One Martini backbone bead per residue (centre of mass of N, CA, C, O) as a GRO file, in nm:
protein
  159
    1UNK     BB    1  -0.034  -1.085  -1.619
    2UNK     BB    2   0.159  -1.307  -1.784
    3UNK     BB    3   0.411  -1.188  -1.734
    4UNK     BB    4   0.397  -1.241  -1.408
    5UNK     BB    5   0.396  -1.571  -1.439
    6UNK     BB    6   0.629  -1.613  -1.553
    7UNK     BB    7   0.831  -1.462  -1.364
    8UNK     BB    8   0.734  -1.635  -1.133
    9UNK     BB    9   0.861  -1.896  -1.265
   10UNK     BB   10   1.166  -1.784  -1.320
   11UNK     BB   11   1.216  -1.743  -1.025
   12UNK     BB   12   1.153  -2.023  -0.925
   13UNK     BB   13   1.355  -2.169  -1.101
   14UNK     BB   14   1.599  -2.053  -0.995
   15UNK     BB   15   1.553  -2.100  -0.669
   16UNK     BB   16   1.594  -2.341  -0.700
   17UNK     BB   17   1.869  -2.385  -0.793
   18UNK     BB   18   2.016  -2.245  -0.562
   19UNK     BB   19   1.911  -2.439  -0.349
   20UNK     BB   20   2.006  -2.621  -0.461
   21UNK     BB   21   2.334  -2.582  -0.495
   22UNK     BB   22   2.355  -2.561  -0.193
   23UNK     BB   23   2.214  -2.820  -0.080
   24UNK     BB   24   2.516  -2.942  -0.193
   25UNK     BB   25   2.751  -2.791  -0.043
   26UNK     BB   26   2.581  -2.837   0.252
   27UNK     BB   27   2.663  -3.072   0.429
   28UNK     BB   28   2.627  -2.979   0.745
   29UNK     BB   29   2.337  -2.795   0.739
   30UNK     BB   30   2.412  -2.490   0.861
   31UNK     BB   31   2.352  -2.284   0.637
   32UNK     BB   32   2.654  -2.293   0.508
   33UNK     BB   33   2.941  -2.232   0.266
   34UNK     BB   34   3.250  -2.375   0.280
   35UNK     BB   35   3.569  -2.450   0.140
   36UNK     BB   36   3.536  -2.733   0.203
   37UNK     BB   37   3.242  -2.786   0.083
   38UNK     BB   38   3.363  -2.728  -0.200
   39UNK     BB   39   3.631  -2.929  -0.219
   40UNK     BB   40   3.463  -3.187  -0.145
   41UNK     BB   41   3.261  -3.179  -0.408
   42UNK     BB   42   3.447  -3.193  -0.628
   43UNK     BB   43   3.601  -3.464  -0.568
   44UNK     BB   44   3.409  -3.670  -0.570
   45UNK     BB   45   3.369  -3.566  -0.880
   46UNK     BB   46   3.678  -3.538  -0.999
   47UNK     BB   47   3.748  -3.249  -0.995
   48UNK     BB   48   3.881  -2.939  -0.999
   49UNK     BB   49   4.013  -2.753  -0.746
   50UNK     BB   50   4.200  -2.517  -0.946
   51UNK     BB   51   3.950  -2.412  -1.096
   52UNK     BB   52   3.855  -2.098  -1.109
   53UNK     BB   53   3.579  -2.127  -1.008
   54UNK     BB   54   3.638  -2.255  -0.754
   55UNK     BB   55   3.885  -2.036  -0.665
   56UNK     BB   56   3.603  -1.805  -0.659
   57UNK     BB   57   3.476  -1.933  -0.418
   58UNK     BB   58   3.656  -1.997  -0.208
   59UNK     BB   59   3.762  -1.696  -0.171
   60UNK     BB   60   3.461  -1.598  -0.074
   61UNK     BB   61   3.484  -1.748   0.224
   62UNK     BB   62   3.804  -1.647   0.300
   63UNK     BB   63   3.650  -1.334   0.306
   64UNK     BB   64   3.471  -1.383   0.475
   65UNK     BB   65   3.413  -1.328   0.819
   66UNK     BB   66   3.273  -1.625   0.841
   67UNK     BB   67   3.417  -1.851   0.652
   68UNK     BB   68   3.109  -1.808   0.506
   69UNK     BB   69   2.804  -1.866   0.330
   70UNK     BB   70   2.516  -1.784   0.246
   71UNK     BB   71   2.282  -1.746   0.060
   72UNK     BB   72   2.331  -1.444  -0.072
   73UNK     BB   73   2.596  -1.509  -0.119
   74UNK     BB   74   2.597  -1.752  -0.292
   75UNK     BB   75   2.430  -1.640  -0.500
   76UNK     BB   76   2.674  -1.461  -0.645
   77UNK     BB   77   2.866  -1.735  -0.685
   78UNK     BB   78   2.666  -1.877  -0.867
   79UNK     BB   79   2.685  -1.685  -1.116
   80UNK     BB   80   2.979  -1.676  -1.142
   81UNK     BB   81   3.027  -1.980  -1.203
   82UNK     BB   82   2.849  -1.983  -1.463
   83UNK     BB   83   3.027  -1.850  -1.611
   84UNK     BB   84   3.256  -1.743  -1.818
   85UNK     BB   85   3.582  -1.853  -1.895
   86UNK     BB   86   3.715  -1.807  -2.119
   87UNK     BB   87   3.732  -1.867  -2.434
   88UNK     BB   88   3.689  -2.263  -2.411
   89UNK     BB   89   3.426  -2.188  -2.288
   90UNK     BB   90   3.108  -2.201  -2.167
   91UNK     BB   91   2.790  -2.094  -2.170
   92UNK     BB   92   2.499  -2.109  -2.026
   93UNK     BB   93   2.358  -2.168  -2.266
   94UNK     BB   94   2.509  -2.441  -2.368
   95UNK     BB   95   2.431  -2.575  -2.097
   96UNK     BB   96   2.142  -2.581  -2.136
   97UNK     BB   97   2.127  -2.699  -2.432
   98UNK     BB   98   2.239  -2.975  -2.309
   99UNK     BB   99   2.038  -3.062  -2.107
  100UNK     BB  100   1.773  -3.081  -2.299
  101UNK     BB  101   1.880  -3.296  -2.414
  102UNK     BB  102   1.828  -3.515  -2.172
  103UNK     BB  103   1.573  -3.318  -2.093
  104UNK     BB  104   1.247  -3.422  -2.225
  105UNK     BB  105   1.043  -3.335  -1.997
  106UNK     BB  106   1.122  -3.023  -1.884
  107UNK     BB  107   1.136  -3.072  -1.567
  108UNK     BB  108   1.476  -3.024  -1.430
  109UNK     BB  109   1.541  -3.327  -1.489
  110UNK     BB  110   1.751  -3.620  -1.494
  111UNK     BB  111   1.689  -3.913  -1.587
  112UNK     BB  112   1.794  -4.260  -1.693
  113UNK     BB  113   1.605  -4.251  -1.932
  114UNK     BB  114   1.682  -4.049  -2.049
  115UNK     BB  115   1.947  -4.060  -2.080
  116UNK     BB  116   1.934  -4.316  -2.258
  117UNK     BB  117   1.806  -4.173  -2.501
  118UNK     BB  118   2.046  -3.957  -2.542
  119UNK     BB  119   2.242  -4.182  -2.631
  120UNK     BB  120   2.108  -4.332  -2.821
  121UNK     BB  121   2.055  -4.067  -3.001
  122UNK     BB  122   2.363  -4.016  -3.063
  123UNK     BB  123   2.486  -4.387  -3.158
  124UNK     BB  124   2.821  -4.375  -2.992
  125UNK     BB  125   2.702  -4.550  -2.782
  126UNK     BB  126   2.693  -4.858  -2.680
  127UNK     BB  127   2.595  -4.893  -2.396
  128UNK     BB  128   2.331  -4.739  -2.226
  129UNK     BB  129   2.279  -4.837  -1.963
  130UNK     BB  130   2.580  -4.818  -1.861
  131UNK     BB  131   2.627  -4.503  -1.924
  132UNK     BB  132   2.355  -4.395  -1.750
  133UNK     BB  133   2.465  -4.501  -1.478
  134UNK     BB  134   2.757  -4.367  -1.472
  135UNK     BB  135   2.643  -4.105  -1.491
  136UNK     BB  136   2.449  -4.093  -1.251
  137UNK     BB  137   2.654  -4.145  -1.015
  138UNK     BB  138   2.836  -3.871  -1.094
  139UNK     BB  139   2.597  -3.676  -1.077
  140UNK     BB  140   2.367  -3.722  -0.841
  141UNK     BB  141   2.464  -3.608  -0.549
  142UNK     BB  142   2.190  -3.664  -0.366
  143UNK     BB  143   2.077  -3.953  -0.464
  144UNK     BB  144   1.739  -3.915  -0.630
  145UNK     BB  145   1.760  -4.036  -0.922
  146UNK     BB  146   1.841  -3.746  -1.046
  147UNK     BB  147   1.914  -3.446  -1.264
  148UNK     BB  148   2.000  -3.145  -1.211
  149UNK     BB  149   2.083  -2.835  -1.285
  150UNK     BB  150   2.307  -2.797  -1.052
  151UNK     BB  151   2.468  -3.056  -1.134
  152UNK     BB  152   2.529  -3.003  -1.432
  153UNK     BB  153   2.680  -2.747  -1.358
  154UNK     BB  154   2.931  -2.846  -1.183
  155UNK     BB  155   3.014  -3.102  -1.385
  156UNK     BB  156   3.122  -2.903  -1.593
  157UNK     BB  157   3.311  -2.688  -1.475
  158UNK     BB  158   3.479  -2.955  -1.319
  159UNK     BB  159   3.610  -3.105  -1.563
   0.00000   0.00000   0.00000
């Protein structure tokens, strides 16, 4: 029985995760997400539009039939996303791994608070108010005052 809470806190979490992922890329609310909302949030972000991740996003907008992805087509997408490309990028263990380190109260998202905690935990950055202030700008992209875990992996594989 304890198994089964458990399981379903997993899927609970994991499904909160691509629906974040999902409504951060689908701009226009129509519940699909196509190529131009997929290179328009990274570029936001400053991210490579050119990088695997991205061009492996768009290529499956412009192969679907619809020219956009619906949440379950995105779903499998989202997986793939986060998945490792090549020799010198981190697993998603390691990207799970620093998010934690950010979110201290391990609820799910990065407040500007923990922000400030991990940097000064850190040592070597001088202002860290202002650098988590930076940072929370750059990562937030729903603009609710955290950062979920949806928005630290965009920000990591396209950076």
């Amino acid at each position: 029985m304890a198994r089964d809470a458990v399981n379903r806190k997993l899927s609970t979490k994991h499904n909160d995760e691509v629906i974040d992922a999902f409504n951060l890329f689908d701009a226009d609310k129509d519940n699909r997400v196509n190529s131009s909302e997929i290179l328009s949030l990274i570029k936001v972000l400053g991210g490579q539009v050119d990088c695997p991740h991205v061009q492996e996003m768009v290529r499956a907008c412009d192969n679907n039939q619809e020219g956009s992805l619906g949440m379950e087509e995105f779903l499998e997408q989202w997986r793939i996303f986060k998945e490792k490309i090549g020799e010198d990028e981190e697993s998603e263990e390691e990207i799970k791994e620093a998010f934690s380190l950010y979110d201290k109260d391990g609820d799910g998202y990065i407040t500007k608070e923990e922000m400030v905690a991990a940097l000064t935990q850190m040592g070597f950055v001088r202002n860290c108010e202002e650098e988590a202030a930076k940072c929370m700008e750059e990562m937030d992209l729903d603009k609710d005052g955290k950062v979920s875990y949806a928005e630290f992996v965009i920000k990591w594989r396209v950076s």
